[in-house]
């Protein structure tokens, strides 16, 4: 019996073992499938109760006006969304989130890919030590990292301004978190420092999964190191890139902790993001309907960007 015939016999026997004499699925196996599904039910219930229900409730409440002083919601239709469209702080917050997303894509996706590729290509022998070094900031919580940079940015005793004075650039020293033109950018810098190592480590794992035979073949063809990174590494980590882009952009529109710790949206609302402005509207101004509308806008933006990215990634998927 040939190899193909043996394989066919095994496959055929496996198929017939799963079905009854009439070719239909065995009742006992069907019961086993339902038992397997029962293990998933608790998780589905938790997701439905703590994720989807609050999401739908938030969208519903965004069409009402209510607060702690007015516990009975009053239906106002799209007035909360109209208020957001006319709110300059809302647009400033949206701009800050977009800037946050763009910078994060440059550093946490493009920059992390370049670093991981260089480490895995040129310094593989000491790659473990380097990965541990640039992953350390990611092990620090956002709150602690925010407080750390809050003291680094201090205008008089902060490490950054002291360094500028020591190297003769004291003219550039100023209150980084106290000026409208630099507050949000100082927060973005802190966030990139804290998250960069994590995405670089994920890229390192993805690069290590690429078959070494591809790189060996490139060496035989005389392909340079940078060309290998561009033509082999970059295409074959595209699925990881898709995941990191979605996570990075989604995270950029859900920023909250670092802004609250470092500036609380100040000075003069210059560093507000949608998350902090949502909190301000709901828990300081007691405009819960308006806050729900802002949250709905954040949800729509993140879902739309994720769908577009998944669609683009599926059209350009690489099989290997």
mmCIF file of C-alpha atoms in Angstrom:
data_model
loop_
_atom_site.group_PDB
_atom_site.id
_atom_site.type_symbol
_atom_site.label_atom_id
_atom_site.label_comp_id
_atom_site.label_asym_id
_atom_site.label_seq_id
_atom_site.Cartn_x
_atom_site.Cartn_y
_atom_site.Cartn_z
ATOM 1 C CA UNK A 1 0.000 0.000 0.000
ATOM 2 C CA UNK A 2 1.459 3.374 -0.980
ATOM 3 C CA UNK A 3 2.005 6.262 1.410
ATOM 4 C CA UNK A 4 -0.954 8.168 -0.061
ATOM 5 C CA UNK A 5 -3.196 5.139 0.331
ATOM 6 C CA UNK A 6 -2.226 4.749 3.993
ATOM 7 C CA UNK A 7 -2.922 8.414 4.637
ATOM 8 C CA UNK A 8 -6.291 8.165 2.934
ATOM 9 C CA UNK A 9 -7.145 5.101 5.002
ATOM 10 C CA UNK A 10 -6.252 6.866 8.237
ATOM 11 C CA UNK A 11 -8.263 9.954 7.308
ATOM 12 C CA UNK A 12 -11.212 7.825 6.213
ATOM 13 C CA UNK A 13 -11.140 5.782 9.408
ATOM 14 C CA UNK A 14 -10.971 8.988 11.465
ATOM 15 C CA UNK A 15 -13.944 10.385 9.657
ATOM 16 C CA UNK A 16 -16.034 7.249 9.960
ATOM 17 C CA UNK A 17 -15.150 7.032 13.659
ATOM 18 C CA UNK A 18 -16.748 10.392 14.212
ATOM 19 C CA UNK A 19 -20.070 9.515 12.608
ATOM 20 C CA UNK A 20 -22.721 6.867 13.022
ATOM 21 C CA UNK A 21 -23.588 4.074 10.559
ATOM 22 C CA UNK A 22 -25.808 6.368 8.522
ATOM 23 C CA UNK A 23 -23.050 8.979 8.106
ATOM 24 C CA UNK A 24 -24.651 11.353 10.594
ATOM 25 C CA UNK A 25 -22.826 12.822 13.569
ATOM 26 C CA UNK A 26 -22.767 10.544 16.610
ATOM 27 C CA UNK A 27 -25.255 11.642 19.336
ATOM 28 C CA UNK A 28 -22.654 11.057 22.035
ATOM 29 C CA UNK A 29 -20.175 13.276 20.203
ATOM 30 C CA UNK A 30 -22.820 15.975 19.787
ATOM 31 C CA UNK A 31 -23.457 15.877 23.547
ATOM 32 C CA UNK A 32 -19.705 16.183 24.133
ATOM 33 C CA UNK A 33 -19.657 19.268 21.905
ATOM 34 C CA UNK A 34 -22.410 20.883 23.958
ATOM 35 C CA UNK A 35 -20.516 20.069 27.152
ATOM 36 C CA UNK A 36 -17.459 21.832 25.729
ATOM 37 C CA UNK A 37 -19.606 24.869 24.936
ATOM 38 C CA UNK A 38 -20.817 24.976 28.548
ATOM 39 C CA UNK A 39 -17.258 25.765 29.665
ATOM 40 C CA UNK A 40 -17.379 28.940 27.558
ATOM 41 C CA UNK A 41 -20.743 30.134 28.883
ATOM 42 C CA UNK A 42 -19.425 31.686 32.160
ATOM 43 C CA UNK A 43 -16.864 33.715 30.228
ATOM 44 C CA UNK A 44 -19.482 34.866 27.723
ATOM 45 C CA UNK A 45 -21.808 35.899 30.546
ATOM 46 C CA UNK A 46 -19.058 37.906 32.254
ATOM 47 C CA UNK A 47 -18.171 39.682 29.006
ATOM 48 C CA UNK A 48 -21.843 40.379 28.283
ATOM 49 C CA UNK A 49 -22.534 41.758 31.777
ATOM 50 C CA UNK A 50 -19.346 43.771 32.315
ATOM 51 C CA UNK A 51 -18.487 44.853 28.739
ATOM 52 C CA UNK A 52 -21.370 44.802 26.272
ATOM 53 C CA UNK A 53 -24.188 45.817 28.605
ATOM 54 C CA UNK A 54 -22.326 48.886 29.977
ATOM 55 C CA UNK A 55 -21.380 49.794 26.410
ATOM 56 C CA UNK A 56 -24.992 49.711 25.209
ATOM 57 C CA UNK A 57 -26.155 51.486 28.370
ATOM 58 C CA UNK A 58 -23.592 54.250 27.767
ATOM 59 C CA UNK A 59 -24.794 54.763 24.187
ATOM 60 C CA UNK A 60 -28.381 54.899 25.442
ATOM 61 C CA UNK A 61 -27.577 57.441 28.167
ATOM 62 C CA UNK A 62 -25.699 59.669 25.717
ATOM 63 C CA UNK A 63 -29.113 60.802 24.430
ATOM 64 C CA UNK A 64 -30.182 62.024 27.877
ATOM 65 C CA UNK A 65 -29.315 64.908 30.161
ATOM 66 C CA UNK A 66 -28.810 63.944 33.792
ATOM 67 C CA UNK A 67 -26.582 64.527 36.825
ATOM 68 C CA UNK A 68 -26.436 63.839 40.538
ATOM 69 C CA UNK A 69 -28.697 66.846 41.042
ATOM 70 C CA UNK A 70 -31.124 65.583 38.406
ATOM 71 C CA UNK A 71 -31.313 61.816 38.923
ATOM 72 C CA UNK A 72 -34.169 61.302 36.443
ATOM 73 C CA UNK A 73 -32.682 61.433 32.907
ATOM 74 C CA UNK A 74 -34.293 63.853 30.450
ATOM 75 C CA UNK A 75 -34.270 62.858 26.808
ATOM 76 C CA UNK A 76 -32.470 65.494 24.710
ATOM 77 C CA UNK A 77 -31.776 63.568 21.513
ATOM 78 C CA UNK A 78 -28.504 64.546 19.874
ATOM 79 C CA UNK A 79 -27.953 67.692 21.965
ATOM 80 C CA UNK A 80 -24.978 66.141 23.770
ATOM 81 C CA UNK A 81 -23.270 65.393 20.459
ATOM 82 C CA UNK A 82 -24.062 68.908 19.245
ATOM 83 C CA UNK A 83 -22.490 70.249 22.436
ATOM 84 C CA UNK A 84 -19.344 68.232 21.708
ATOM 85 C CA UNK A 85 -19.194 69.603 18.159
ATOM 86 C CA UNK A 86 -19.292 73.155 19.537
ATOM 87 C CA UNK A 87 -16.917 72.545 22.444
ATOM 88 C CA UNK A 88 -13.377 73.855 21.709
ATOM 89 C CA UNK A 89 -11.916 71.795 24.557
ATOM 90 C CA UNK A 90 -13.402 68.648 23.032
ATOM 91 C CA UNK A 91 -11.636 69.392 19.742
ATOM 92 C CA UNK A 92 -8.411 70.214 21.567
ATOM 93 C CA UNK A 93 -8.690 66.891 23.397
ATOM 94 C CA UNK A 94 -9.303 65.061 20.132
ATOM 95 C CA UNK A 95 -6.256 66.747 18.586
ATOM 96 C CA UNK A 96 -4.131 65.676 21.539
ATOM 97 C CA UNK A 97 -5.331 62.089 21.166
ATOM 98 C CA UNK A 98 -4.529 62.123 17.449
ATOM 99 C CA UNK A 99 -1.062 63.540 18.157
ATOM 100 C CA UNK A 100 -0.625 60.880 20.816
ATOM 101 C CA UNK A 101 -1.589 58.160 18.299
ATOM 102 C CA UNK A 102 0.715 59.449 15.547
ATOM 103 C CA UNK A 103 3.755 59.703 17.822
ATOM 104 C CA UNK A 104 2.972 56.295 19.317
ATOM 105 C CA UNK A 105 2.814 54.704 15.868
ATOM 106 C CA UNK A 106 6.192 56.208 14.977
ATOM 107 C CA UNK A 107 7.958 55.080 18.156
ATOM 108 C CA UNK A 108 6.036 52.051 19.433
ATOM 109 C CA UNK A 109 5.535 50.400 16.034
ATOM 110 C CA UNK A 110 8.104 51.673 13.527
ATOM 111 C CA UNK A 111 10.829 52.436 16.066
ATOM 112 C CA UNK A 112 10.266 49.235 18.018
ATOM 113 C CA UNK A 113 10.408 47.162 14.813
ATOM 114 C CA UNK A 114 13.700 48.773 13.801
ATOM 115 C CA UNK A 115 15.219 48.205 17.245
ATOM 116 C CA UNK A 116 14.076 44.581 17.443
ATOM 117 C CA UNK A 117 15.302 43.841 13.916
ATOM 118 C CA UNK A 118 18.710 45.385 14.590
ATOM 119 C CA UNK A 119 19.094 43.487 17.866
ATOM 120 C CA UNK A 120 18.058 40.158 16.342
ATOM 121 C CA UNK A 121 20.280 40.736 13.301
ATOM 122 C CA UNK A 122 23.508 42.192 14.662
ATOM 123 C CA UNK A 123 23.727 41.383 18.380
ATOM 124 C CA UNK A 124 21.933 38.057 18.735
ATOM 125 C CA UNK A 125 24.596 36.827 21.173
ATOM 126 C CA UNK A 126 23.723 39.509 23.739
ATOM 127 C CA UNK A 127 20.128 40.010 22.631
ATOM 128 C CA UNK A 128 18.684 38.642 25.878
ATOM 129 C CA UNK A 129 20.459 41.272 27.966
ATOM 130 C CA UNK A 130 19.387 44.083 25.649
ATOM 131 C CA UNK A 131 15.769 42.897 25.607
ATOM 132 C CA UNK A 132 15.749 42.874 29.409
ATOM 133 C CA UNK A 133 17.195 46.403 29.532
ATOM 134 C CA UNK A 134 14.707 48.068 27.220
ATOM 135 C CA UNK A 135 11.794 46.103 28.718
ATOM 136 C CA UNK A 136 12.415 47.420 32.278
ATOM 137 C CA UNK A 137 10.413 50.678 31.807
ATOM 138 C CA UNK A 138 7.392 48.620 30.722
ATOM 139 C CA UNK A 139 7.414 46.856 34.092
ATOM 140 C CA UNK A 140 6.795 50.207 35.804
ATOM 141 C CA UNK A 141 3.149 51.207 36.232
ATOM 142 C CA UNK A 142 1.879 54.259 34.388
ATOM 143 C CA UNK A 143 1.171 56.058 37.652
ATOM 144 C CA UNK A 144 4.709 55.549 38.947
ATOM 145 C CA UNK A 145 6.205 56.499 35.572
ATOM 146 C CA UNK A 146 4.064 59.636 35.509
ATOM 147 C CA UNK A 147 5.214 60.678 38.975
ATOM 148 C CA UNK A 148 8.833 59.955 38.014
ATOM 149 C CA UNK A 149 8.684 62.226 34.981
ATOM 150 C CA UNK A 150 6.704 64.799 36.931
ATOM 151 C CA UNK A 151 9.787 65.293 39.103
ATOM 152 C CA UNK A 152 12.137 65.079 36.113
ATOM 153 C CA UNK A 153 10.228 67.943 34.466
ATOM 154 C CA UNK A 154 10.335 70.203 37.555
ATOM 155 C CA UNK A 155 11.520 73.652 36.389
ATOM 156 C CA UNK A 156 13.941 74.379 39.251
ATOM 157 C CA UNK A 157 15.157 71.029 40.569
ATOM 158 C CA UNK A 158 14.156 68.665 37.783
ATOM 159 C CA UNK A 159 16.773 66.415 36.226
ATOM 160 C CA UNK A 160 16.032 67.536 32.660
ATOM 161 C CA UNK A 161 16.565 71.258 33.261
ATOM 162 C CA UNK A 162 19.638 70.571 35.375
ATOM 163 C CA UNK A 163 21.103 68.516 32.536
ATOM 164 C CA UNK A 164 20.411 71.306 30.056
ATOM 165 C CA UNK A 165 22.181 73.808 32.296
ATOM 166 C CA UNK A 166 25.196 71.521 32.752
ATOM 167 C CA UNK A 167 25.706 71.072 28.991
ATOM 168 C CA UNK A 168 25.310 74.795 28.336
ATOM 169 C CA UNK A 169 21.742 74.698 27.004
ATOM 170 C CA UNK A 170 20.150 76.455 29.965
ATOM 171 C CA UNK A 171 18.231 78.712 27.608
ATOM 172 C CA UNK A 172 16.012 75.752 26.693
ATOM 173 C CA UNK A 173 15.145 75.000 30.321
ATOM 174 C CA UNK A 174 11.603 75.912 31.282
ATOM 175 C CA UNK A 175 8.465 74.542 32.932
ATOM 176 C CA UNK A 176 7.720 71.648 30.613
ATOM 177 C CA UNK A 177 4.418 70.740 32.265
ATOM 178 C CA UNK A 178 3.510 74.329 33.118
ATOM 179 C CA UNK A 179 3.359 75.751 29.600
ATOM 180 C CA UNK A 180 0.528 75.145 27.166
ATOM 181 C CA UNK A 181 2.864 74.612 24.219
ATOM 182 C CA UNK A 182 4.845 71.752 25.795
ATOM 183 C CA UNK A 183 2.617 70.050 28.384
ATOM 184 C CA UNK A 184 1.003 67.409 26.154
ATOM 185 C CA UNK A 185 4.282 66.680 24.340
ATOM 186 C CA UNK A 186 6.094 66.136 27.641
ATOM 187 C CA UNK A 187 3.406 63.600 28.605
ATOM 188 C CA UNK A 188 3.708 61.869 25.223
ATOM 189 C CA UNK A 189 7.482 61.538 25.673
ATOM 190 C CA UNK A 190 6.977 59.864 29.041
ATOM 191 C CA UNK A 191 4.446 57.451 27.562
ATOM 192 C CA UNK A 192 6.765 56.437 24.725
ATOM 193 C CA UNK A 193 9.577 55.761 27.175
ATOM 194 C CA UNK A 194 7.283 53.567 29.253
ATOM 195 C CA UNK A 195 5.744 51.541 26.392
ATOM 196 C CA UNK A 196 8.541 51.309 23.826
ATOM 197 C CA UNK A 197 10.272 48.288 25.325
ATOM 198 C CA UNK A 198 7.108 46.193 25.470
ATOM 199 C CA UNK A 199 6.354 46.506 21.756
ATOM 200 C CA UNK A 200 10.026 45.959 20.899
ATOM 201 C CA UNK A 201 9.972 42.725 22.899
ATOM 202 C CA UNK A 202 6.866 41.519 21.055
ATOM 203 C CA UNK A 203 8.593 42.225 17.754
ATOM 204 C CA UNK A 204 11.643 40.276 18.939
ATOM 205 C CA UNK A 205 9.429 37.254 19.630
ATOM 206 C CA UNK A 206 7.816 37.562 16.180
ATOM 207 C CA UNK A 207 11.226 37.820 14.468
ATOM 208 C CA UNK A 208 12.510 34.744 16.291
ATOM 209 C CA UNK A 209 9.622 32.726 14.806
ATOM 210 C CA UNK A 210 10.797 33.436 11.247
ATOM 211 C CA UNK A 211 12.542 30.336 9.795
ATOM 212 C CA UNK A 212 16.311 30.837 9.747
ATOM 213 C CA UNK A 213 16.424 29.138 6.337
ATOM 214 C CA UNK A 214 15.103 32.323 4.776
ATOM 215 C CA UNK A 215 17.990 34.354 6.179
ATOM 216 C CA UNK A 216 20.485 31.652 5.196
ATOM 217 C CA UNK A 217 19.170 31.724 1.636
ATOM 218 C CA UNK A 218 19.484 35.509 1.616
ATOM 219 C CA UNK A 219 23.115 35.183 2.773
ATOM 220 C CA UNK A 220 23.830 32.788 -0.097
ATOM 221 C CA UNK A 221 22.342 35.282 -2.533
ATOM 222 C CA UNK A 222 24.540 38.038 -1.134
ATOM 223 C CA UNK A 223 21.654 40.081 0.320
ATOM 224 C CA UNK A 224 22.790 42.726 2.807
ATOM 225 C CA UNK A 225 21.579 42.952 6.400
ATOM 226 C CA UNK A 226 19.389 46.003 5.865
ATOM 227 C CA UNK A 227 17.876 44.481 2.733
ATOM 228 C CA UNK A 228 17.065 41.302 4.704
ATOM 229 C CA UNK A 229 15.287 43.389 7.325
ATOM 230 C CA UNK A 230 13.254 45.164 4.655
ATOM 231 C CA UNK A 231 12.424 42.203 2.383
ATOM 232 C CA UNK A 232 12.203 39.341 4.901
ATOM 233 C CA UNK A 233 11.687 40.572 8.453
ATOM 234 C CA UNK A 234 9.214 43.383 7.830
ATOM 235 C CA UNK A 235 6.744 41.402 5.651
ATOM 236 C CA UNK A 236 6.815 38.310 7.866
ATOM 237 C CA UNK A 237 5.977 40.216 11.063
ATOM 238 C CA UNK A 238 3.036 41.957 9.409
ATOM 239 C CA UNK A 239 0.476 40.198 11.598
ATOM 240 C CA UNK A 240 2.292 41.393 14.722
ATOM 241 C CA UNK A 241 2.438 44.880 13.209
ATOM 242 C CA UNK A 242 -1.320 44.794 12.639
ATOM 243 C CA UNK A 243 -1.943 43.779 16.236
ATOM 244 C CA UNK A 244 0.402 46.453 17.621
ATOM 245 C CA UNK A 245 -1.077 49.182 15.430
ATOM 246 C CA UNK A 246 -4.579 48.365 16.647
ATOM 247 C CA UNK A 247 -3.483 48.166 20.293
ATOM 248 C CA UNK A 248 -1.380 51.342 20.026
ATOM 249 C CA UNK A 249 -4.050 53.450 18.350
ATOM 250 C CA UNK A 250 -6.757 52.156 20.681
ATOM 251 C CA UNK A 251 -4.563 52.879 23.683
ATOM 252 C CA UNK A 252 -3.824 56.376 22.381
ATOM 253 C CA UNK A 253 -7.543 57.197 22.395
ATOM 254 C CA UNK A 254 -7.973 55.742 25.888
ATOM 255 C CA UNK A 255 -5.160 57.685 27.574
ATOM 256 C CA UNK A 256 -6.062 58.728 31.102
ATOM 257 C CA UNK A 257 -3.660 57.833 33.937
ATOM 258 C CA UNK A 258 -0.545 59.631 32.764
ATOM 259 C CA UNK A 259 -2.397 62.858 32.014
ATOM 260 C CA UNK A 260 -4.237 62.864 35.340
ATOM 261 C CA UNK A 261 -1.046 62.171 37.284
ATOM 262 C CA UNK A 262 1.130 64.757 35.537
ATOM 263 C CA UNK A 263 -1.138 67.699 34.631
ATOM 264 C CA UNK A 264 -4.804 66.723 35.195
ATOM 265 C CA UNK A 265 -5.459 68.321 31.802
ATOM 266 C CA UNK A 266 -3.763 71.641 32.523
ATOM 267 C CA UNK A 267 -2.500 74.217 32.124
ATOM 268 C CA UNK A 268 -5.629 75.899 30.780
ATOM 269 C CA UNK A 269 -6.934 72.555 29.424
ATOM 270 C CA UNK A 270 -4.022 72.388 26.955
ATOM 271 C CA UNK A 271 -3.206 68.756 27.787
ATOM 272 C CA UNK A 272 -6.749 67.453 27.986
ATOM 273 C CA UNK A 273 -7.453 64.210 26.149
ATOM 274 C CA UNK A 274 -10.842 62.644 25.529
ATOM 275 C CA UNK A 275 -10.540 60.415 28.595
ATOM 276 C CA UNK A 276 -9.735 63.231 31.004
ATOM 277 C CA UNK A 277 -12.284 65.590 29.456
ATOM 278 C CA UNK A 278 -14.886 62.839 29.774
ATOM 279 C CA UNK A 279 -13.996 62.508 33.461
ATOM 280 C CA UNK A 280 -14.098 66.285 33.911
ATOM 281 C CA UNK A 281 -17.518 66.571 32.246
ATOM 282 C CA UNK A 282 -19.034 63.727 34.223
ATOM 283 C CA UNK A 283 -17.556 63.988 37.711
ATOM 284 C CA UNK A 284 -16.703 67.683 37.984
ATOM 285 C CA UNK A 285 -19.313 69.417 35.821
ATOM 286 C CA UNK A 286 -21.994 66.766 36.568
ATOM 287 C CA UNK A 287 -22.861 66.433 32.878
ATOM 288 C CA UNK A 288 -23.145 62.668 32.710
ATOM 289 C CA UNK A 289 -25.052 62.666 29.430
ATOM 290 C CA UNK A 290 -22.333 64.759 27.780
ATOM 291 C CA UNK A 291 -19.676 62.465 29.263
ATOM 292 C CA UNK A 292 -21.504 59.441 27.838
ATOM 293 C CA UNK A 293 -21.555 61.119 24.429
ATOM 294 C CA UNK A 294 -17.767 61.666 24.573
ATOM 295 C CA UNK A 295 -17.286 58.017 25.542
ATOM 296 C CA UNK A 296 -19.425 56.948 22.593
ATOM 297 C CA UNK A 297 -17.308 59.070 20.249
ATOM 298 C CA UNK A 298 -14.157 57.375 21.580
ATOM 299 C CA UNK A 299 -15.757 53.959 21.035
ATOM 300 C CA UNK A 300 -16.778 54.763 17.454
ATOM 301 C CA UNK A 301 -13.330 56.125 16.589
ATOM 302 C CA UNK A 302 -11.439 53.126 17.961
ATOM 303 C CA UNK A 303 -13.792 50.569 16.397
ATOM 304 C CA UNK A 304 -13.656 52.298 13.003
ATOM 305 C CA UNK A 305 -9.857 52.470 13.022
ATOM 306 C CA UNK A 306 -9.579 48.813 14.065
ATOM 307 C CA UNK A 307 -11.940 47.675 11.280
ATOM 308 C CA UNK A 308 -10.030 49.674 8.652
ATOM 309 C CA UNK A 309 -6.691 48.312 9.840
ATOM 310 C CA UNK A 310 -7.934 44.713 9.858
ATOM 311 C CA UNK A 311 -9.334 45.146 6.352
ATOM 312 C CA UNK A 312 -6.047 46.536 5.047
ATOM 313 C CA UNK A 313 -4.020 43.826 6.795
ATOM 314 C CA UNK A 314 -6.197 41.048 5.363
ATOM 315 C CA UNK A 315 -5.700 42.345 1.816
ATOM 316 C CA UNK A 316 -1.920 42.442 2.298
ATOM 317 C CA UNK A 317 -1.481 39.257 4.293
ATOM 318 C CA UNK A 318 1.706 37.274 3.727
ATOM 319 C CA UNK A 319 1.651 33.457 3.883
ATOM 320 C CA UNK A 320 4.804 31.542 4.858
#
